[in-house]
Coordinates of C-alpha atoms in Angstrom, one line a residue:
X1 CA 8.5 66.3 86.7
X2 CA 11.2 66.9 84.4
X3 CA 12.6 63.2 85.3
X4 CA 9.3 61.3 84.6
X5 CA 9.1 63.7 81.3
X6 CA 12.2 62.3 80.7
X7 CA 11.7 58.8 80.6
X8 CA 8.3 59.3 78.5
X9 CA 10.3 60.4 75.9
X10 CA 13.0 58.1 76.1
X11 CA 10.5 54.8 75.7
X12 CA 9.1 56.3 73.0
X13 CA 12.0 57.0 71.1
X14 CA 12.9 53.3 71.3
X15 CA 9.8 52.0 70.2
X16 CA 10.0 54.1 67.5
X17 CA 13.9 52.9 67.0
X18 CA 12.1 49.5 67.2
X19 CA 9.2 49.9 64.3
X20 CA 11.9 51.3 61.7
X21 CA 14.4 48.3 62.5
X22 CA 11.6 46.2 62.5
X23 CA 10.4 48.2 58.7
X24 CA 14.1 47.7 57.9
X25 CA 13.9 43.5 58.0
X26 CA 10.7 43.5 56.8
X27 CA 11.8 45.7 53.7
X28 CA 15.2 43.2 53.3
X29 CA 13.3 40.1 53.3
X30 CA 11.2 41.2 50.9
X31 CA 13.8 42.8 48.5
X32 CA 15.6 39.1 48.8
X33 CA 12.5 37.2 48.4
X34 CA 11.3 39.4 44.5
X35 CA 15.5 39.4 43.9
X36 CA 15.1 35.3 43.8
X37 CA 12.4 35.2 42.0
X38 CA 13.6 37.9 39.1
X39 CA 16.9 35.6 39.3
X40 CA 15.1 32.1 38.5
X41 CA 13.1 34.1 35.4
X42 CA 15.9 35.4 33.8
X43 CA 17.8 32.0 34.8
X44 CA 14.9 29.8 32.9
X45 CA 15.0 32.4 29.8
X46 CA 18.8 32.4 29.5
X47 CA 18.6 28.4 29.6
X48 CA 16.1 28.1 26.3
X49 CA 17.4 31.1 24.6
X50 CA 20.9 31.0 24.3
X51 CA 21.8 28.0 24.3
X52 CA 19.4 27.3 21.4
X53 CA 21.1 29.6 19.3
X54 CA 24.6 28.8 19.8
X55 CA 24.3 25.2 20.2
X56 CA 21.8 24.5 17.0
X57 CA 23.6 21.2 15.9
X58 CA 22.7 20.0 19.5
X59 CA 19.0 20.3 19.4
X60 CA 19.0 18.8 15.9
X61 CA 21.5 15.6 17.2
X62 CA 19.2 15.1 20.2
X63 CA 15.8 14.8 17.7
X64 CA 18.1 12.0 15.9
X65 CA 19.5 10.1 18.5
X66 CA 16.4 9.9 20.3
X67 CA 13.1 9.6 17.8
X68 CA 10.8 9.9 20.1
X69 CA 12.6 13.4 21.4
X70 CA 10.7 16.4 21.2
X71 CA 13.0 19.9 21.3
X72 CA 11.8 23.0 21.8
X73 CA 11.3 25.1 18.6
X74 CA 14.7 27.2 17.1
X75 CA 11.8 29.5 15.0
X76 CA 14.0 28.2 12.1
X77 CA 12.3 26.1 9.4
X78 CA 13.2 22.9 10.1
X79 CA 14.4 20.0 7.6
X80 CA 11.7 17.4 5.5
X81 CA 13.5 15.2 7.1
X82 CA 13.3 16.0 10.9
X83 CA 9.5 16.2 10.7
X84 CA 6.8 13.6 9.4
X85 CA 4.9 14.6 6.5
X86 CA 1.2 13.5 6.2
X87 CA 0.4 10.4 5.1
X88 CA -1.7 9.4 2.1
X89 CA -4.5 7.8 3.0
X90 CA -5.4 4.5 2.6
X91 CA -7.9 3.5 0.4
X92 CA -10.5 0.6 0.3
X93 CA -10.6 -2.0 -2.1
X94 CA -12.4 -1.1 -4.8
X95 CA -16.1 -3.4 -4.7
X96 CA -16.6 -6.4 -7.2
X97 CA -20.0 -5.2 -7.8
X98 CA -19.3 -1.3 -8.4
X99 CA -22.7 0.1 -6.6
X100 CA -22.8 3.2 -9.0
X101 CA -24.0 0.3 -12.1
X102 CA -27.0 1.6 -14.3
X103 CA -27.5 -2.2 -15.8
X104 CA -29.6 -1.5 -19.1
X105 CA -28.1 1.6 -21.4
X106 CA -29.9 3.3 -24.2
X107 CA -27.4 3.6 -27.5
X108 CA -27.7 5.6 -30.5
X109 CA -25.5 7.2 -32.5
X110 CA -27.7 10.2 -34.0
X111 CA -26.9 13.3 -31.8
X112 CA -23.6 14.7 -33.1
X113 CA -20.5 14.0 -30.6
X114 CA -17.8 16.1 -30.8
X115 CA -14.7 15.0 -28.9
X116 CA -14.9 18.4 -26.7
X117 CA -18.9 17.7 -25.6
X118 CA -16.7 14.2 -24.9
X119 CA -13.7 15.7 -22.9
X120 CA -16.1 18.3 -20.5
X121 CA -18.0 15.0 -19.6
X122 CA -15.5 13.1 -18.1
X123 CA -13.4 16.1 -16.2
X124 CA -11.2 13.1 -13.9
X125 CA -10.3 11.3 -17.1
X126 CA -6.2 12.5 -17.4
X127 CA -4.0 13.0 -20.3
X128 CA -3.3 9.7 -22.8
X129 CA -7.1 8.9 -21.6
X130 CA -5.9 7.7 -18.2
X131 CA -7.9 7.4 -15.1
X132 CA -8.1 6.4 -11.6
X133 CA -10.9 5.9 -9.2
X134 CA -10.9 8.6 -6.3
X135 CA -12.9 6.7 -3.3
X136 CA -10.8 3.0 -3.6
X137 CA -8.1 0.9 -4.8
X138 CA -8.7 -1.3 -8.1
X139 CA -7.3 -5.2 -8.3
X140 CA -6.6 -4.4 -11.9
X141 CA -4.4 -2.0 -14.3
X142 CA -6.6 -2.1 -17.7
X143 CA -5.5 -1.2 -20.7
X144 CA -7.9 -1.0 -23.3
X145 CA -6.5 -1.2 -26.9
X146 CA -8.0 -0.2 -30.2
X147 CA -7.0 -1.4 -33.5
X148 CA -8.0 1.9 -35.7
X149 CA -8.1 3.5 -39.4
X150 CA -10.1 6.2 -41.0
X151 CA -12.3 5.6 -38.0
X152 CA -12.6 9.2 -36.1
X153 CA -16.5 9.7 -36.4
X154 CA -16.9 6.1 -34.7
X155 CA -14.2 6.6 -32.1
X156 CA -16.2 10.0 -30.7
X157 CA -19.0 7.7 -30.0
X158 CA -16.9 5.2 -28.6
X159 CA -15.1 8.0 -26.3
X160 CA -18.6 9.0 -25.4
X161 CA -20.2 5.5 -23.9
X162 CA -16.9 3.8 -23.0
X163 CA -14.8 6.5 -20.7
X164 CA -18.3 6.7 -18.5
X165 CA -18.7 3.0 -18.4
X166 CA -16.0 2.1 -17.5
X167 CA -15.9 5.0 -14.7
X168 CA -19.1 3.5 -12.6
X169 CA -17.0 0.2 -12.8
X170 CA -14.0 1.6 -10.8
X171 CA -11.1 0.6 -12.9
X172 CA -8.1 2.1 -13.2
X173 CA -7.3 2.1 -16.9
X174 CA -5.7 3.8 -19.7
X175 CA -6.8 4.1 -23.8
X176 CA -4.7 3.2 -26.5
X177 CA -5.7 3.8 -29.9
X178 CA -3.2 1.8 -32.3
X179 CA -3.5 3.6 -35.9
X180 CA -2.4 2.3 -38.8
X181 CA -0.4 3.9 -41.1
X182 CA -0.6 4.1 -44.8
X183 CA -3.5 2.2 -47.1
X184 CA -2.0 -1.1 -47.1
X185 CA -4.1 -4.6 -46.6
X186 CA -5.6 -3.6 -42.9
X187 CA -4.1 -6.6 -40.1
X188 CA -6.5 -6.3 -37.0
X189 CA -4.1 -9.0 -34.7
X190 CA -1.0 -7.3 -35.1
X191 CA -2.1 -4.0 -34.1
X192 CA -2.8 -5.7 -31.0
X193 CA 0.2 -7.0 -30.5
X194 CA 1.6 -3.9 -31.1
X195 CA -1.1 -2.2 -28.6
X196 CA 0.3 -4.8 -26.0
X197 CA 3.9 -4.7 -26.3
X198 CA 3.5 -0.3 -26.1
X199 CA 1.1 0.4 -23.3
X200 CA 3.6 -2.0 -21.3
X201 CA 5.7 0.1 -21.8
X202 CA 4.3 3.4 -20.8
X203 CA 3.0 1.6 -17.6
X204 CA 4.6 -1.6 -16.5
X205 CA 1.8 -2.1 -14.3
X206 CA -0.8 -3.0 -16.7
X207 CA -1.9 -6.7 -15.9
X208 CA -5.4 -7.1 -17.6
X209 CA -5.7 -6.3 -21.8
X210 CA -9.5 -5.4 -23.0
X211 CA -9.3 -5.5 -27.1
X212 CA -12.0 -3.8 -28.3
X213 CA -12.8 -2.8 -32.2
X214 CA -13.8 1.0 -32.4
X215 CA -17.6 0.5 -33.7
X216 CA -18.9 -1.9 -31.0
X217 CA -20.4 -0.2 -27.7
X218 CA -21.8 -2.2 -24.7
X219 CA -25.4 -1.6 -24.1
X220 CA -25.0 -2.9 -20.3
X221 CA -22.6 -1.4 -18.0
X222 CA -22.5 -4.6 -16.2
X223 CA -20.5 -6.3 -18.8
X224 CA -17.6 -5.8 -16.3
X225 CA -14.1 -4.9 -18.2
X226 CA -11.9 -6.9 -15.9
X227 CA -9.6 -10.0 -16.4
X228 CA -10.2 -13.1 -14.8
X229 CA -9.0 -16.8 -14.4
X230 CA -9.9 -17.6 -18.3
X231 CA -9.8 -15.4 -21.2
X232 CA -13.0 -13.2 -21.3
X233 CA -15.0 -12.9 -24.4
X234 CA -17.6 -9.6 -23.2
X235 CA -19.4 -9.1 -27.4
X236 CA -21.4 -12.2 -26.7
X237 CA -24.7 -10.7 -28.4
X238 CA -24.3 -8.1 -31.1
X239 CA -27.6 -6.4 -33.0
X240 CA -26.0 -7.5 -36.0
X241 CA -26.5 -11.2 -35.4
X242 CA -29.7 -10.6 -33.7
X243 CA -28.5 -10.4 -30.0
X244 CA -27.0 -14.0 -30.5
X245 CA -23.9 -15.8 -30.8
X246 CA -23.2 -16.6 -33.8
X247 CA -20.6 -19.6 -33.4
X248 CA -19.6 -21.7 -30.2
X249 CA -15.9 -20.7 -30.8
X250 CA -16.7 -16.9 -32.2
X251 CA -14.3 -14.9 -29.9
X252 CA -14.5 -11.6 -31.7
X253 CA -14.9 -8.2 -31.3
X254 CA -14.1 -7.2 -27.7
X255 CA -12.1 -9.6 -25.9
X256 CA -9.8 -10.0 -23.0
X257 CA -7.1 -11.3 -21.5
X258 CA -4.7 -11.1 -18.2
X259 CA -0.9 -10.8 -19.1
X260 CA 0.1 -14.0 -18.4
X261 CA -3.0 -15.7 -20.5
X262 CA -1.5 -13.5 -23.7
X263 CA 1.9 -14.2 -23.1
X264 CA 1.1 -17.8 -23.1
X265 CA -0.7 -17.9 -25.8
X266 CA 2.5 -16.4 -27.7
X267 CA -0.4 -13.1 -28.3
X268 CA -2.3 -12.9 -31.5
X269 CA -1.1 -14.2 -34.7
X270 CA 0.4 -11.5 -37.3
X271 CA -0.3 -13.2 -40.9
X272 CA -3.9 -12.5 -40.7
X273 CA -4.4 -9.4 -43.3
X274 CA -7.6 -8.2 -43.8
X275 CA -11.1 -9.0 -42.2
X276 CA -11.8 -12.0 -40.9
X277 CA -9.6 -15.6 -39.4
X278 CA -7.6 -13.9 -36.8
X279 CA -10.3 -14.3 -34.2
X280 CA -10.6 -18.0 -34.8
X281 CA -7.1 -18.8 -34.6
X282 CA -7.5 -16.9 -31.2
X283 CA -9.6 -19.1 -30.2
X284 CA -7.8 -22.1 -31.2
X285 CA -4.5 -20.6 -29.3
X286 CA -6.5 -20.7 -26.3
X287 CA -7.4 -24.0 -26.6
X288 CA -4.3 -25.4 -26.9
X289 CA -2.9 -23.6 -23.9
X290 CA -5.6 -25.6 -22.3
X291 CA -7.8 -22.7 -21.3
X292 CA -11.4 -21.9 -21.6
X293 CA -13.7 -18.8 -22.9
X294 CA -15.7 -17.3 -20.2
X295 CA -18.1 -15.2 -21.0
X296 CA -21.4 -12.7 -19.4
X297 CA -24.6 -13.8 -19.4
X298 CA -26.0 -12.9 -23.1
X299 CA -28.9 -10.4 -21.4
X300 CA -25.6 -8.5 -20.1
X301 CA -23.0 -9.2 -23.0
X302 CA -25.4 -7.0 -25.3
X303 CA -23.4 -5.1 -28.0
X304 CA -24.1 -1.9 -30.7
X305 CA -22.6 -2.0 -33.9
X306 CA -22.1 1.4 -35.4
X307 CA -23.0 0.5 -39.1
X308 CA -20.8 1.5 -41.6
X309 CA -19.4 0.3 -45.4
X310 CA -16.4 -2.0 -45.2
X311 CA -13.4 -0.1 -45.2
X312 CA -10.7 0.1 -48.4
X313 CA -8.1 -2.4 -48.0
X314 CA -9.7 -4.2 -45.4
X315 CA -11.5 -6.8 -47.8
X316 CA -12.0 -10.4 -46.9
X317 CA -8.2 -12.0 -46.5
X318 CA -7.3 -13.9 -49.4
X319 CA -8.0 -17.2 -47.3
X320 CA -11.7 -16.2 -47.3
X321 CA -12.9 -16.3 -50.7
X322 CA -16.4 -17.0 -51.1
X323 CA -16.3 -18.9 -54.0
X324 CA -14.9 -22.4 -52.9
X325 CA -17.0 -24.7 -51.2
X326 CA -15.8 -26.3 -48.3
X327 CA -16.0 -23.7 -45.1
X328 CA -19.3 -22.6 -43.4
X329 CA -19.7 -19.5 -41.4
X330 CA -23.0 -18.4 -39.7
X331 CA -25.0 -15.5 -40.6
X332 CA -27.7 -14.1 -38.9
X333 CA -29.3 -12.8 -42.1
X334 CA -30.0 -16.4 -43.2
X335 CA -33.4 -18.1 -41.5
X336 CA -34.5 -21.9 -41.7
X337 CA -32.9 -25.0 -41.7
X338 CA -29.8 -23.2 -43.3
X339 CA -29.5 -20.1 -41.2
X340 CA -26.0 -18.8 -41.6
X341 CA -24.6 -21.3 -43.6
X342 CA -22.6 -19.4 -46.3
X343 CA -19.6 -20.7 -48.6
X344 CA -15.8 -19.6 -48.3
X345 CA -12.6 -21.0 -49.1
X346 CA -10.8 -24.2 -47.3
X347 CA -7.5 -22.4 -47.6
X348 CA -8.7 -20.4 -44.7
X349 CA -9.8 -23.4 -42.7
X350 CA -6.6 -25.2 -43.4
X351 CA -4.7 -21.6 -42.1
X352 CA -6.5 -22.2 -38.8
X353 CA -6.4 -26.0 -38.6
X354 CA -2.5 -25.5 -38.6
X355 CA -2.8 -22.9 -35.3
X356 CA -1.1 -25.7 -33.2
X357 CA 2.3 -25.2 -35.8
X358 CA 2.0 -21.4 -36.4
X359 CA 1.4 -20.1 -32.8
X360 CA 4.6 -20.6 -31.4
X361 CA 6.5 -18.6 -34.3
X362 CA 3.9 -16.2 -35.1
X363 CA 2.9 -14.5 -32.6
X364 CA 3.9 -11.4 -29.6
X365 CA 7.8 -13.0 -29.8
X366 CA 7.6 -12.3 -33.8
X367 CA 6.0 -8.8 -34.1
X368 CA 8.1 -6.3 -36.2
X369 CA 6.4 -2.9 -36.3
X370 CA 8.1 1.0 -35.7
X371 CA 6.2 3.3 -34.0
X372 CA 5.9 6.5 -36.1
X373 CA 4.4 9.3 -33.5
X374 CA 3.0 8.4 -29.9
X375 CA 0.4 11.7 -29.3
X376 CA -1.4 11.7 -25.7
X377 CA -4.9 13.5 -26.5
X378 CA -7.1 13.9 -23.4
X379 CA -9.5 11.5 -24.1
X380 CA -6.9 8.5 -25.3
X381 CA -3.3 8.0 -26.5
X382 CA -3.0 7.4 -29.9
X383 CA 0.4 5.1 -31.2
X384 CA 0.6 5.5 -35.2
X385 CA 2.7 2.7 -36.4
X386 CA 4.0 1.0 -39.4
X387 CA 3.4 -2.6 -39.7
X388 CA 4.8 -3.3 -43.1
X389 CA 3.1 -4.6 -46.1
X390 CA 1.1 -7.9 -46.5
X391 CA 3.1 -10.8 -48.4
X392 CA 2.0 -10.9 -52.3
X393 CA -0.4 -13.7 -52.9
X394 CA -0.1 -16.3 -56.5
X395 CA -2.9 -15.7 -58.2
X396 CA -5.8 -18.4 -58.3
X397 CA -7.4 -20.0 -60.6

């Protein structure tokens, strides 16, 4: 009995020796198996850590040898350089027919305009009266120069219609209002020259020139300010000569030209002091350079004339006396047979007959002017300059 109790005890004792060996692998594979595991985490951080910090220079010679590289971040702020910045983006040309166009504008000059009414209207227009169209790219760099005196109630208006305008017809342009200085004989010409020669100057880039007296406003928004393949004459129909032109070679008031077309035409001419003659010898110079006038159609080149007295000092030019017979200009205030046939002095005709001798030494090459302030306002840049004195003139008679 006490055998057989014996063995009993004995086979249980080594199954029970069995389970806890058996326990015992089961608990040492398993220790191995999480020990592996906890040894490739802390191998995989150590990797990317470390070495990141103590071998910076590495990372950053790997992103340049290889461009397309990517390296895992340091959590440092990384160079301009090593990381592309965004791009601007591109815009479309802008359209030759803007599509924001009114066509037919009412203008009057009643309502008082003070310049800051004129400023909080055009909110994208930049310091020196420089803008830029937002949505697309213009062909063109205008600048648009005024010759100017004693003309601040006029230039408000202008300010007012123009900076609009010429907004809806996507240019990129810039205003340059060339003043005058002192109360000598007024010389429209040479302050263009000298509007020329100084917005180049500020911006190189200019390429199309839109001359533009201070008291004439378009009454069409379609009357495009660009340059094209001819010279562009846009104050085809004035109210003062009854919506009309009044001569087939009349190229005044608001004119323009590309750089190359006033460069070859030597620019305007600079011995025309006072009002009137410089226009037609414009035209002649154009002429010669074998070159054409284009011009809108006369429904669209539709012009306002802000009516004032003749200015002091900016009388006829002594080559435009009245009292001579010999040179006809129209008039629109003349009707019959004889509309605008009125009497002035062949001096002035001879002046002009002679363009083909004068325009190659008088001229943008010839200009001699000093530039007393240059003061950017917001609405335009305004260049005060000196210009000298006009020669003394023999007495007649």
């Amino acid at each position: 009995m006490s055998r057989l109790l014996g063995g009993t005890l004995e086979r249980v004792c080594k199954a029970v020796l069995l389970l806890c060996l058996l326990h015992f692998l089961v608990a040492v594979i398993l220790y191995f198996d999480v020990y592996a595991q906890h040894l490739a985490f802390f191998s995989r951080f150590s990797a990317r850590g470390p070495s990141r910090a103590l071998h910076p220079a590495a990372s950053s010679s790997t992103n340049c040898s290889r461009p397309n590289a990517t390296a895992p971040s340091s959590g440092l702020p990384e160079a301009p350089s090593a990381r592309p910045g965004p791009t601007a983006p591109v815009l479309p040309p802008c359209p030759d027919s803007p599509p924001g166009l009114v066509g037919r504008l009412l203008i009057e000059f009643t309502s008082p305009m003070p310049l800051e009414r004129v400023q909080r209207e055009n909110p994208g227009v930049l310091l020196g009266g420089r803008y830029t169209p937002p949505d697309c790219t213009p062909a063109q760099t205008v600048a648009v120069i005024i010759p100017f005196r004693h003309r601040e109630h006029h230039l408000r208006y202008w300010l007012h219609y123009l900076h609009p305008i010429l907004r809806r017809q996507r240019l990129r342009y810039g205003i340059y209002v060339i003043n005058q200085h002192g109360e000598d004989t007024f010389n429209r010409a040479k302050l263009l020259n000298v509007g020329f020669l100084e917005a180049l100057k500020e911006d190189s880039t200019y390429n199309c020139f839109i001359f533009s007296d201070v008291d004439l406003v378009p009454m069409d928004d379609r009357n495009l300010y660009r340059c094209g393949d001819q010279p562009r004459h846009f104050a085809i129909a004035m109210d003062k000569f009854g919506f009309r032109l009044p001569y087939a070679g009349y190229f005044g008031g608001v004119s323009g030209l590309n750089k190359s077309q006033f460069l070859r035409i030597n620019g305007f001419p600079n011995e025309y002091w006072g009002w009137g003659g410089e226009d037609d010898d414009i035209f002649n110079r154009i002429s010669l350079a074998g070159m054409k006038i284009s011009r809108p159609d006369i429904r669209i080149g539709r012009y306002r004339m802000i009516k004032h007295d003749r200015d002091k000092h900016n009388e006829p030019n002594p080559q435009r006396s009245r009292s001579s017979p010999g040179f006809f200009l129209l008039s629109p205030y003349v009707s019959g047979p004889s509309a605008g046939l009125i009497s002035a002095a062949p001096a002035r005709f001879t002046k002009i007959q002679n363009t083909k001798l004068t325009m190659k030494r008088d001229g943008i090459g010839s200009v001699r002017y000093q530039v007393l302030e240059v003061s950017r306002q917001p609405l335009f840049t305004n260049i005060t300059v000196d210009i000298g004195r006009p020669p003394s003139w023999p007495p007649r008679g």
